[in-house]
Short mmCIF file of C-alpha atoms and ligand atoms in Angstrom, two decimals:
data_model
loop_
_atom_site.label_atom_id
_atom_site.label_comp_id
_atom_site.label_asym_id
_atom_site.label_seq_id
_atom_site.Cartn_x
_atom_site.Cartn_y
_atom_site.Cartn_z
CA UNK Y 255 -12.95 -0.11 -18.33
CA UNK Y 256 -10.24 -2.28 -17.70
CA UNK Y 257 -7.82 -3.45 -20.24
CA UNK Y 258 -3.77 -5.04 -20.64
CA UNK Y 259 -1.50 -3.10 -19.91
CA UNK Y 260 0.31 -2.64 -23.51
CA UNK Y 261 1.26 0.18 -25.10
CA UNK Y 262 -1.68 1.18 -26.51
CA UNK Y 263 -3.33 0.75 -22.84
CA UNK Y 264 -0.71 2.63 -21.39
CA UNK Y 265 -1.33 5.74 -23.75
CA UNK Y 266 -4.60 6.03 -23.44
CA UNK Y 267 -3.98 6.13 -19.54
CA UNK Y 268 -1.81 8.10 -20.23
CA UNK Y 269 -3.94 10.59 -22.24
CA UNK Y 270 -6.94 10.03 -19.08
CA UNK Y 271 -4.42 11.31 -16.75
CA UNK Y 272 -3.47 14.51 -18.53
CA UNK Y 273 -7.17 15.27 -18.73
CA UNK Y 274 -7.69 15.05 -14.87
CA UNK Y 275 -9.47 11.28 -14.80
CA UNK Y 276 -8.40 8.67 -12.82
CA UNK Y 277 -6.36 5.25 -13.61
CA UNK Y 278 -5.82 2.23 -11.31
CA UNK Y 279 -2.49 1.19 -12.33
CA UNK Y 280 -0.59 -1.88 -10.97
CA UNK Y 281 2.99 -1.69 -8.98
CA UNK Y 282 4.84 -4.49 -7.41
CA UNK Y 283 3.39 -3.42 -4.17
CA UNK Y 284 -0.41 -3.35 -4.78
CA UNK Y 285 -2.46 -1.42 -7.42
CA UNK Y 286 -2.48 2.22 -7.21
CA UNK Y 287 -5.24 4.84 -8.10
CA UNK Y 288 -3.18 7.30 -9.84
CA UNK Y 289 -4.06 10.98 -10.92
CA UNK Y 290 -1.97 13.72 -11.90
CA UNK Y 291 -0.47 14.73 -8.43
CA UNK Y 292 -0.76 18.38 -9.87
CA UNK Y 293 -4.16 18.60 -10.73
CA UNK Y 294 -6.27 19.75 -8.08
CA UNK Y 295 -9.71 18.98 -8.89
CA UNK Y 296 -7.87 14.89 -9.61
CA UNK Y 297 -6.80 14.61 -6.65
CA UNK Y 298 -9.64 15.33 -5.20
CA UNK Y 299 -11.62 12.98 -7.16
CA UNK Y 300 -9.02 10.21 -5.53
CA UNK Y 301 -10.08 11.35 -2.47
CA UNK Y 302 -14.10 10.83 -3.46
CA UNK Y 303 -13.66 7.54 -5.08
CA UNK Y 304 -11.82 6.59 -1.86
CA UNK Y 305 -14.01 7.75 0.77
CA UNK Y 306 -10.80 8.52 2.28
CA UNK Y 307 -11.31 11.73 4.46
CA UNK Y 308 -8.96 14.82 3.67
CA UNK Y 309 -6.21 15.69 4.88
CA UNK Y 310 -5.06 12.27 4.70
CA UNK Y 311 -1.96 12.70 2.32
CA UNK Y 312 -1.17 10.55 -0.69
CA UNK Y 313 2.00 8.94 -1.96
CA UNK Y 314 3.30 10.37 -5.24
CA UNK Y 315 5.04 8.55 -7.73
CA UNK Y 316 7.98 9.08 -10.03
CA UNK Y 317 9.75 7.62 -12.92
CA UNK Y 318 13.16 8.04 -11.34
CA UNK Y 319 14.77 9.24 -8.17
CA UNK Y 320 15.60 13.03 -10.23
CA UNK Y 321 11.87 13.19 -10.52
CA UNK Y 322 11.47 12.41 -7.20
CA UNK Y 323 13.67 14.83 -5.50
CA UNK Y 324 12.37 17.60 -8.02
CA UNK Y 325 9.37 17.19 -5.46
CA UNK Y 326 10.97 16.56 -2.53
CA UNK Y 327 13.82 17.49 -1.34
CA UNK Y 328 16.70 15.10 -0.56
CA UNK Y 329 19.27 14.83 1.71
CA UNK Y 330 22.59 12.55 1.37
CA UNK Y 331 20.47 10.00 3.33
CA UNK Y 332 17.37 9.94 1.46
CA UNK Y 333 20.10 9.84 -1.79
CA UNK Y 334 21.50 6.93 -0.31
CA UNK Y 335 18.28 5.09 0.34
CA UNK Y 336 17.02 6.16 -2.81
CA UNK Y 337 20.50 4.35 -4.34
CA UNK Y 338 19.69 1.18 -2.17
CA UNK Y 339 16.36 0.35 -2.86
CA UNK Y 340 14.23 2.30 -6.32
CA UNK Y 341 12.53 1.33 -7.89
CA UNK Y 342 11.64 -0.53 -5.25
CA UNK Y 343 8.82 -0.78 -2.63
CA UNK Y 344 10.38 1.98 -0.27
CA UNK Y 345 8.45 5.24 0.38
CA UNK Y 346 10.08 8.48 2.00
CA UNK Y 347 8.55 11.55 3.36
CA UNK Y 348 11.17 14.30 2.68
CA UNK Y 349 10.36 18.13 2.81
CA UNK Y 350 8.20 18.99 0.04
CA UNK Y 351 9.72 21.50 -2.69
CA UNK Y 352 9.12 24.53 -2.67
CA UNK Y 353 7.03 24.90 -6.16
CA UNK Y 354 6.69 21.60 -6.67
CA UNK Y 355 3.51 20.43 -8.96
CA UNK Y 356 2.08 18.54 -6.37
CA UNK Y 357 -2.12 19.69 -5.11
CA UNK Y 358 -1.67 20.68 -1.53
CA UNK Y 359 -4.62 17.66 -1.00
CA UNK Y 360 -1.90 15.05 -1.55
CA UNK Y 361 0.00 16.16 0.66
CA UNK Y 362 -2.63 17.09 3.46
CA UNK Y 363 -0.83 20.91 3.48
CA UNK Y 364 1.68 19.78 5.24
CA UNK Y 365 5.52 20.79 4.61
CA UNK Y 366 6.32 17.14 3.85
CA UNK Y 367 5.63 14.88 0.82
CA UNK Y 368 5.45 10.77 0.81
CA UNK Y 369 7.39 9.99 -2.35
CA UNK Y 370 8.02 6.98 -4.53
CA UNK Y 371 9.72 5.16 -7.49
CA UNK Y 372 8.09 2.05 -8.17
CA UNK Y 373 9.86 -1.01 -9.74
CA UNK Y 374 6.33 -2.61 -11.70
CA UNK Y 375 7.31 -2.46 -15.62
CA UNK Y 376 3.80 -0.86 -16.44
CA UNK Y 377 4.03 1.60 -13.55
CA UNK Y 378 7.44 2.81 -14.95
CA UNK Y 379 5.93 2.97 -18.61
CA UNK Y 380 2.68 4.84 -17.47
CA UNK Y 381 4.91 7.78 -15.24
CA UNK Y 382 7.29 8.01 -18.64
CA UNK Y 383 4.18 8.44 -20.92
CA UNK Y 384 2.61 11.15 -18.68
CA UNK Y 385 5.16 12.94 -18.01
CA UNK Y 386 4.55 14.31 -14.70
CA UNK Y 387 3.86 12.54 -10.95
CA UNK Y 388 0.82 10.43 -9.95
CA UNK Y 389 -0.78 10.52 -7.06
CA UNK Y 390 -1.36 7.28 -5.85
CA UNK Y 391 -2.86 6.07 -2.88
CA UNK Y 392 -3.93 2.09 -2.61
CA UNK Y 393 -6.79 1.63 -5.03
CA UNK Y 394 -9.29 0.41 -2.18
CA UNK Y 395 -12.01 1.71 -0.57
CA UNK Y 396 -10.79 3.76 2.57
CA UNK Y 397 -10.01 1.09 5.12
CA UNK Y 398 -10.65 -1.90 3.48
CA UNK Y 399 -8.27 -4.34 2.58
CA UNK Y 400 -5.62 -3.17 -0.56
CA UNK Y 401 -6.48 -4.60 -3.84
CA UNK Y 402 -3.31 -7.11 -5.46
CA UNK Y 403 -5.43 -7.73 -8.63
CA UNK Y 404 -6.82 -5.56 -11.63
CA UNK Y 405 -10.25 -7.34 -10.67
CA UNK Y 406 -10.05 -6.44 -7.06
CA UNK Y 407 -10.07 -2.53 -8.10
CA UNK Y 408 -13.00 -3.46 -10.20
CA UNK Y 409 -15.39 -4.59 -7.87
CA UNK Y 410 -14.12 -2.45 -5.24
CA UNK Y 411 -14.32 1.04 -6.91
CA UNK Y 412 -16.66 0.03 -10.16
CA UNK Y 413 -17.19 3.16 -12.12
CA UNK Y 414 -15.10 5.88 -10.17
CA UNK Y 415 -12.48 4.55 -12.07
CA UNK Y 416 -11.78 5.92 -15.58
CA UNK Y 417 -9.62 2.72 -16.46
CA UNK Y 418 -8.17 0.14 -14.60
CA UNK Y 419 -4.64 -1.17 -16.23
CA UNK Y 420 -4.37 -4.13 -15.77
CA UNK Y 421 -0.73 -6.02 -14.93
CA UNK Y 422 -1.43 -9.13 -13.67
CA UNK Y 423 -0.94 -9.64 -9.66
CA UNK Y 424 1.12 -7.93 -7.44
CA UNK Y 425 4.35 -9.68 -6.75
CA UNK Y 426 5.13 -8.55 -2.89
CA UNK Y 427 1.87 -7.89 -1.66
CA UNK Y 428 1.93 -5.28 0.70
CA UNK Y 429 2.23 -1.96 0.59
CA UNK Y 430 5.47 -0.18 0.87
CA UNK Y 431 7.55 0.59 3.86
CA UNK Y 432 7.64 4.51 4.79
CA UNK Y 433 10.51 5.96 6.06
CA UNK Y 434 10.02 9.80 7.07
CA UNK Y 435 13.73 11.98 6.44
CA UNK Y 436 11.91 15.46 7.67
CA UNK Y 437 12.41 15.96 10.80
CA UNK Y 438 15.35 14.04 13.35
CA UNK Y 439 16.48 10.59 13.15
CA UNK Y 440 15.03 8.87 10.27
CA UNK Y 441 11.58 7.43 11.71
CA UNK Y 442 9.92 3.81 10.47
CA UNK Y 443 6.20 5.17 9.66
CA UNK Y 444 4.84 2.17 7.95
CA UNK Y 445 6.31 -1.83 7.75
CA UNK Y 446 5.93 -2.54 4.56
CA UNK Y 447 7.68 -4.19 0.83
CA UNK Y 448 11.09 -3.88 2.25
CA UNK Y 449 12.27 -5.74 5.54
CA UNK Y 450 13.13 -3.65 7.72
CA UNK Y 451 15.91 -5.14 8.96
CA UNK Y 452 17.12 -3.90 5.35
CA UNK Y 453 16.32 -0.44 5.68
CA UNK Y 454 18.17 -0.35 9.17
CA UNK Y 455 21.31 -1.96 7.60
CA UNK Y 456 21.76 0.90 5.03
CA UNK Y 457 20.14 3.81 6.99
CA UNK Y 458 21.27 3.03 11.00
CA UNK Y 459 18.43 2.54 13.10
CA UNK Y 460 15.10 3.67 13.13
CA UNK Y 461 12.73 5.57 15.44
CA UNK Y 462 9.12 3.79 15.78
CA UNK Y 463 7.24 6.98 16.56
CA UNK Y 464 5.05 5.13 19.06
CA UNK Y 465 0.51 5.43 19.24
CA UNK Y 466 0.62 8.79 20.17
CA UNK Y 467 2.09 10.04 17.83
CA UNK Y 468 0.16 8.46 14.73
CA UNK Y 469 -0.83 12.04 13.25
CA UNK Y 470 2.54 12.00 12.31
CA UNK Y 471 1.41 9.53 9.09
CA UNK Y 472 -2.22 10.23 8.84
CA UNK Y 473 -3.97 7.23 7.93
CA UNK Y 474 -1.57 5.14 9.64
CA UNK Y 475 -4.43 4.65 12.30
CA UNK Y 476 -4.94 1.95 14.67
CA UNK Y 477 -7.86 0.21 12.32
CA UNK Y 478 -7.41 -0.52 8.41
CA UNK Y 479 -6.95 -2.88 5.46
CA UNK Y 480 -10.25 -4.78 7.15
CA UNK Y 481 -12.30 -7.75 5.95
CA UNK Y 482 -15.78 -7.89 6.96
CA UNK Y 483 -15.64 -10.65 8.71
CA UNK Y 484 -13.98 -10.74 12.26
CA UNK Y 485 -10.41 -12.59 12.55
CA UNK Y 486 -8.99 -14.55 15.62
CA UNK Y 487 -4.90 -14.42 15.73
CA UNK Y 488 -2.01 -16.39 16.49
CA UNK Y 489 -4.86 -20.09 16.14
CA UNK Y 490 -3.10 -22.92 15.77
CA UNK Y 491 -6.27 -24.63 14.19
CA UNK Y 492 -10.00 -23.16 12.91
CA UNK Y 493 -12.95 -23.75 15.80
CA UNK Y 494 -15.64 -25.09 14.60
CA UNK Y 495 -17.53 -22.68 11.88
CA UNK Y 496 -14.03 -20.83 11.45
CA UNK Y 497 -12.54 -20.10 7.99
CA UNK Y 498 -8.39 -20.74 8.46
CA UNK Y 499 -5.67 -19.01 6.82
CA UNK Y 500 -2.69 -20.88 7.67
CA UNK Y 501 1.02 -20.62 7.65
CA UNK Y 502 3.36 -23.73 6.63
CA UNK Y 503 0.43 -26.11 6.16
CA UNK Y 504 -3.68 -26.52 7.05
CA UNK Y 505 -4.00 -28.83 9.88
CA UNK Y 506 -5.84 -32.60 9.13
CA UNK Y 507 -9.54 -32.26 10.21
CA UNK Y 508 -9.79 -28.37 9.85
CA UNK Y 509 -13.10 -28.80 8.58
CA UNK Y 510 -14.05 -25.15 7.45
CA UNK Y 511 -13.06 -23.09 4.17
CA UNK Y 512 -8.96 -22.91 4.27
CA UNK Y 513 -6.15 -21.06 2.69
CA UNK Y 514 -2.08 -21.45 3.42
CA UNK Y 515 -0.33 -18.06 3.16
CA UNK Y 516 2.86 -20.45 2.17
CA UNK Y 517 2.70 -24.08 2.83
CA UNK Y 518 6.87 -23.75 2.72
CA UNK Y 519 6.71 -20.99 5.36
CA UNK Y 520 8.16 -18.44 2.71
CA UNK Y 521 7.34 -14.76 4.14
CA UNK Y 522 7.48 -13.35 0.77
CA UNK Y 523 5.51 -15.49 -0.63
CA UNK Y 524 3.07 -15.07 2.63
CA UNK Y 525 3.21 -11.77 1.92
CA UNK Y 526 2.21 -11.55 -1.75
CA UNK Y 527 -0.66 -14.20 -0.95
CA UNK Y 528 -1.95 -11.95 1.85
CA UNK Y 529 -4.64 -9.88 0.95
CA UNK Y 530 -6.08 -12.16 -1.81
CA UNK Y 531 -6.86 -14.63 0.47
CA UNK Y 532 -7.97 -12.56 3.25
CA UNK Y 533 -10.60 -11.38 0.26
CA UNK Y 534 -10.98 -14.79 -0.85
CA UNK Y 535 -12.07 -16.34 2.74
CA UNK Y 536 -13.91 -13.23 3.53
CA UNK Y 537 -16.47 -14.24 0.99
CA UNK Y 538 -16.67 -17.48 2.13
CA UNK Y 539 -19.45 -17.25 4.60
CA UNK Y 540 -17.86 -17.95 7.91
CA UNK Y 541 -18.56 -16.66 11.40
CA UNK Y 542 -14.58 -15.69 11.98
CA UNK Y 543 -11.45 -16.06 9.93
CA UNK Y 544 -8.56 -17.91 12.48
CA UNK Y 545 -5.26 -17.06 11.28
CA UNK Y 546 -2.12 -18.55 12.07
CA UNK Y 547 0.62 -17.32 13.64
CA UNK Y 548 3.22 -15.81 11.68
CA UNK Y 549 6.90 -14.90 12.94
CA UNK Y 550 7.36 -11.36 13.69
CA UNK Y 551 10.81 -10.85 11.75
CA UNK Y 552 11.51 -9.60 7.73
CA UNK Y 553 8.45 -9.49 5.92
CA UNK Y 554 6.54 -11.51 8.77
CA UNK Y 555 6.28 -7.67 10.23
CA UNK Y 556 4.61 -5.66 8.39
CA UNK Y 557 2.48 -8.95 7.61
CA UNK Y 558 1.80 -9.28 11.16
CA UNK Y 559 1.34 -5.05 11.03
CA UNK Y 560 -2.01 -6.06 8.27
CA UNK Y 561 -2.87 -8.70 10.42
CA UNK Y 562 -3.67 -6.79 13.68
CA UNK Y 563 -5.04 -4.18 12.17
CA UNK Y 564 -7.58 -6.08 10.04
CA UNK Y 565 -8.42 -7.52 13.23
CA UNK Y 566 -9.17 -4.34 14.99
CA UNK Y 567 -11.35 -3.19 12.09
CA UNK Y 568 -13.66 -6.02 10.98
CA UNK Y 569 -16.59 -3.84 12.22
CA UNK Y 570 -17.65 -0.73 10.15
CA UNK Y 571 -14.33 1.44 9.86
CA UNK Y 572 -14.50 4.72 12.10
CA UNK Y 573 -14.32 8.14 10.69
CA UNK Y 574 -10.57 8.75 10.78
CA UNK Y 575 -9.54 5.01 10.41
CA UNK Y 576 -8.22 3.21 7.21
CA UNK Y 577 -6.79 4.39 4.01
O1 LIG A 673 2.92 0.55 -1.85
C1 LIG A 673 2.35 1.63 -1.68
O2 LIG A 673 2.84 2.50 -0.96
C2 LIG A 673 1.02 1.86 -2.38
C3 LIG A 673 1.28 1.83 -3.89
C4 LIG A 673 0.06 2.12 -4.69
O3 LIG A 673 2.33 2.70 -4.20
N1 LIG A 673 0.41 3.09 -1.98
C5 LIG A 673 -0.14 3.27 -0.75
O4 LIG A 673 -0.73 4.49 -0.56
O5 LIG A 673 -0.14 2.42 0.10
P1 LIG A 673 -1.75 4.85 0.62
O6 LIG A 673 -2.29 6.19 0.30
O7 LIG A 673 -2.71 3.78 0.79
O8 LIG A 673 -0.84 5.01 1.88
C6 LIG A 673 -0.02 6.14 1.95
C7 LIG A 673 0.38 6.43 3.36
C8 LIG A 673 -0.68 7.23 4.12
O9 LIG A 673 -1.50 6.40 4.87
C9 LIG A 673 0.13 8.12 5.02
O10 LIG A 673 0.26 7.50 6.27
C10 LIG A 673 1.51 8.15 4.40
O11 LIG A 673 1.48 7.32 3.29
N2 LIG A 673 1.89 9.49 3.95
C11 LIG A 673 1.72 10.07 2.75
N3 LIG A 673 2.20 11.33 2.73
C12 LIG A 673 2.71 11.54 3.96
C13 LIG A 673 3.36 12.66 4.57
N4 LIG A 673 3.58 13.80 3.92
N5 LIG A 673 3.74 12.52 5.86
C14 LIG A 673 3.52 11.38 6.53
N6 LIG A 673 2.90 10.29 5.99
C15 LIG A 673 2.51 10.38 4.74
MG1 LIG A 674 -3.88 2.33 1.53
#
C-alpha cells in the first residue's frame, strides 16, 4: 500500500486517482490525501476516511498557478501572491469559477474555493500525471495531529487509503498559511508554511477575522491537530511524570521522556520537527506533555497557533472541531 515515490509509483497513483480512489501524497507542508477534486463520489470518500464532517471544505491542488486560477478566480492581488510565493506553502480562497471541475463537497457549496500550488517534487509530478486538481485535505484523522511522514498516514488511516506515496518527511512542517481574496481586505485565515510577516510585506496588511467569525474557514475551530495526551504550555521544565518538548535545549535533571523542537532555537526547523515529536512523546506513556515556550513571531506563530490548539483538544475532539 505504500511505496517510493518514482515514476512508476507516481503513475500508478496516478492511474488510482482517475478511477476515483484515494492517494496520500507528500508536499513540503505535510502529506495530503488527494482525490480527483472533480469526482464526486472521491471526494466524498476523503471525507469518510477522514471522519471529517461535511461541509468542511478542502484545499485543491494544482500543478501551476494557470491551473489554479482556471478554478478560482484571480485578482491582480491573488496574481501577485501567487508570483511571490508557488509553489510554495501559501493557500488562497478566491471565488470559485464558475464551471470549474471541482465536487461542490470540497468546497462545502460555498462561492469560494481554498486553492494551492505545492512546491514538493512528487506532488508536482503526481498533479502533471493526472491531469486534473486533487483534493487534498491533511491526511489525518479529523482533528488529530497532521501526519509529516508516509508512515504516519499509515497507521493513522490504514486501509482507507488506496496508496500512500511515499516522499520522505515533510520539510516545513506545518500546514500552509490561508489567505482568503473573496470578500474585502485580504483576511489571514490560517498561520501557517509562510511567515506572515512575509505575506504582509507583499500583500499590505491583513485582517485576523477574530472567534466569531470562525465559520468563515470551517474547520479552523477552536480545538484540532490534538495528541491524546494533555499538554501544559509556556513550562520552563517537565514536573515530575511530565514528557518535555523543549525549545533551545532540555534542561539537566528533566527526568521524564524529552524531545527539543531545535536545540539552536531555529523556528523552521521547530516547525518541521513539530508534529513528529508531538506523535513521538504522545506514545510515550506520560501523564502530560510540558512544552516550552516558543516566541510568538515568523514561524514561532502558527507553531504557537498548533500548540494551543492541541492543548485545547487533548480530550475526545467535539463534533465540529478538527480537520
Ligand atoms: O498545507 C496544507 O494546506 C495541507 C497540504 C496537504 O496541502 N492541507 C491542509 O488541508 O491542511 P486541510 O483540509 O487540513 O485544511 C484546509 C483548511 C480547512 O480547514 C478550511 O479552514 C480551509 O482550508 N478552507 C478550505 N476551503 C475553504 C474555503 N472555500 N473558504 C474558507 N476556508 C477554506
Ligand atoms: Mg488538516
Amino acid at each position: 500500500m505504500a511505496r517510493r515515490a518514482g515514476v512508476a509509483g507516481i503513475r500508478e497513483a496516478a492511474r488510482i486517482l482517475a478511477g476515483g480512489g484515494l492517494v496520500a501524497f507528500p508536499t513540503e507542508t505535510v502529506y495530503g490525501l488527494g482525490a480527483d477534486a472533480g469526482n464526486r463520489d472521491a471526494v466524498r470518500r476523503v471525507f469518510r476516511a477522514k471522519g471529517r464532517p461535511a461541509g468542511h471544505p478542502l484545499i485543491v491542488h494544482a500543478p501551476d498557478a494557470g491551473a489554479a486560477f482556471a478554478v478560482g478566480e484571480a485578482d491582480a492581488r491573488a496574481r501577485a501572491l501567487a508570483e511571490r510565493f508557488w509553489p510554495g506553502p501559501l493557500t488562497l480562497v478566491l471565488p470559485l469559477r464558475a464551471g470549474a471541475a471541482v465536487a461542490p463537497e470540497a468546497t462545502g457549496g460555498r462561492g469560494t474555493v481554498a486553492v494551492r500550488v505545492p512546491a514538493h517534487p512528487v506532488a508536482r509530478a503526481l498533479l502533471e500525471a493526472a491531469g486534473f486538481p486533487l483534493a487534498g485535505p491533511s491526511a489525518n484523522p479529523h482533528g488529530r495531529l497532521s501526519p509529516t511522514l508516509a508512515a504516519h498516514v499509515r497507521e493513522d488511516l490504514g486501509d482507507a487509503v488506496d496508496l500512500v506515496l511515499d516522499g520522505g518527511p515533510a520539510a516545513v512542517g506545518l500546514e500552509s498559511t490561508i489567505v482568503e481574496l473573496a470578500a474585502g481586505p485580504p483576511a489571514l485565515l490560517r498561520a501557517g508554511g509562510i511567515p506572515v510577516e512575509d505575506v504582509e510585506r507583499a500583500a499590505g496588511p491583513l485582517r485576523r477575522p477574530g472567534p466569531d467569525e470562525e465559520a468563515r474557514a470551517p474547520g479552523m475551530l477552536r480545538r484540532h491537530y490534538a495528541p491524546r495526551t494533555p499538554l501544559r504550555l509556556g513550562a520552563e521544565a517537565p514536573e515530575p511524570g511530565e514528557a518535555f518538548l523543549a525549545f533551545g535545549g532540555v534542561p539537566a535533571g528533566a527526568a521524564g521522556p524529552a524531545r527539543d523542537l531545535s536545540p539552536r532555537r531555529d523556528l523552521a526547523e521547530a516547525a518541521a520537527n513539530l508534529f513528529r515529536m508531538l506523535r513521538e512523546l504522545d506514545g510515550a506513556g506520560a501523564a502530560r506533555i510540558a512544552v516550552a515556550p516558543v516566541p510568538a513571531e515568523g514561524l514561532g506563530l502558527a507553531i504557537n497557533d498548533r500548540l494551543e490548539r492541541a492543548a485545547r483538544g487533548a480530550a475526545p475532539p467535539a463534533a465540529g472541531a478538527g480537520g
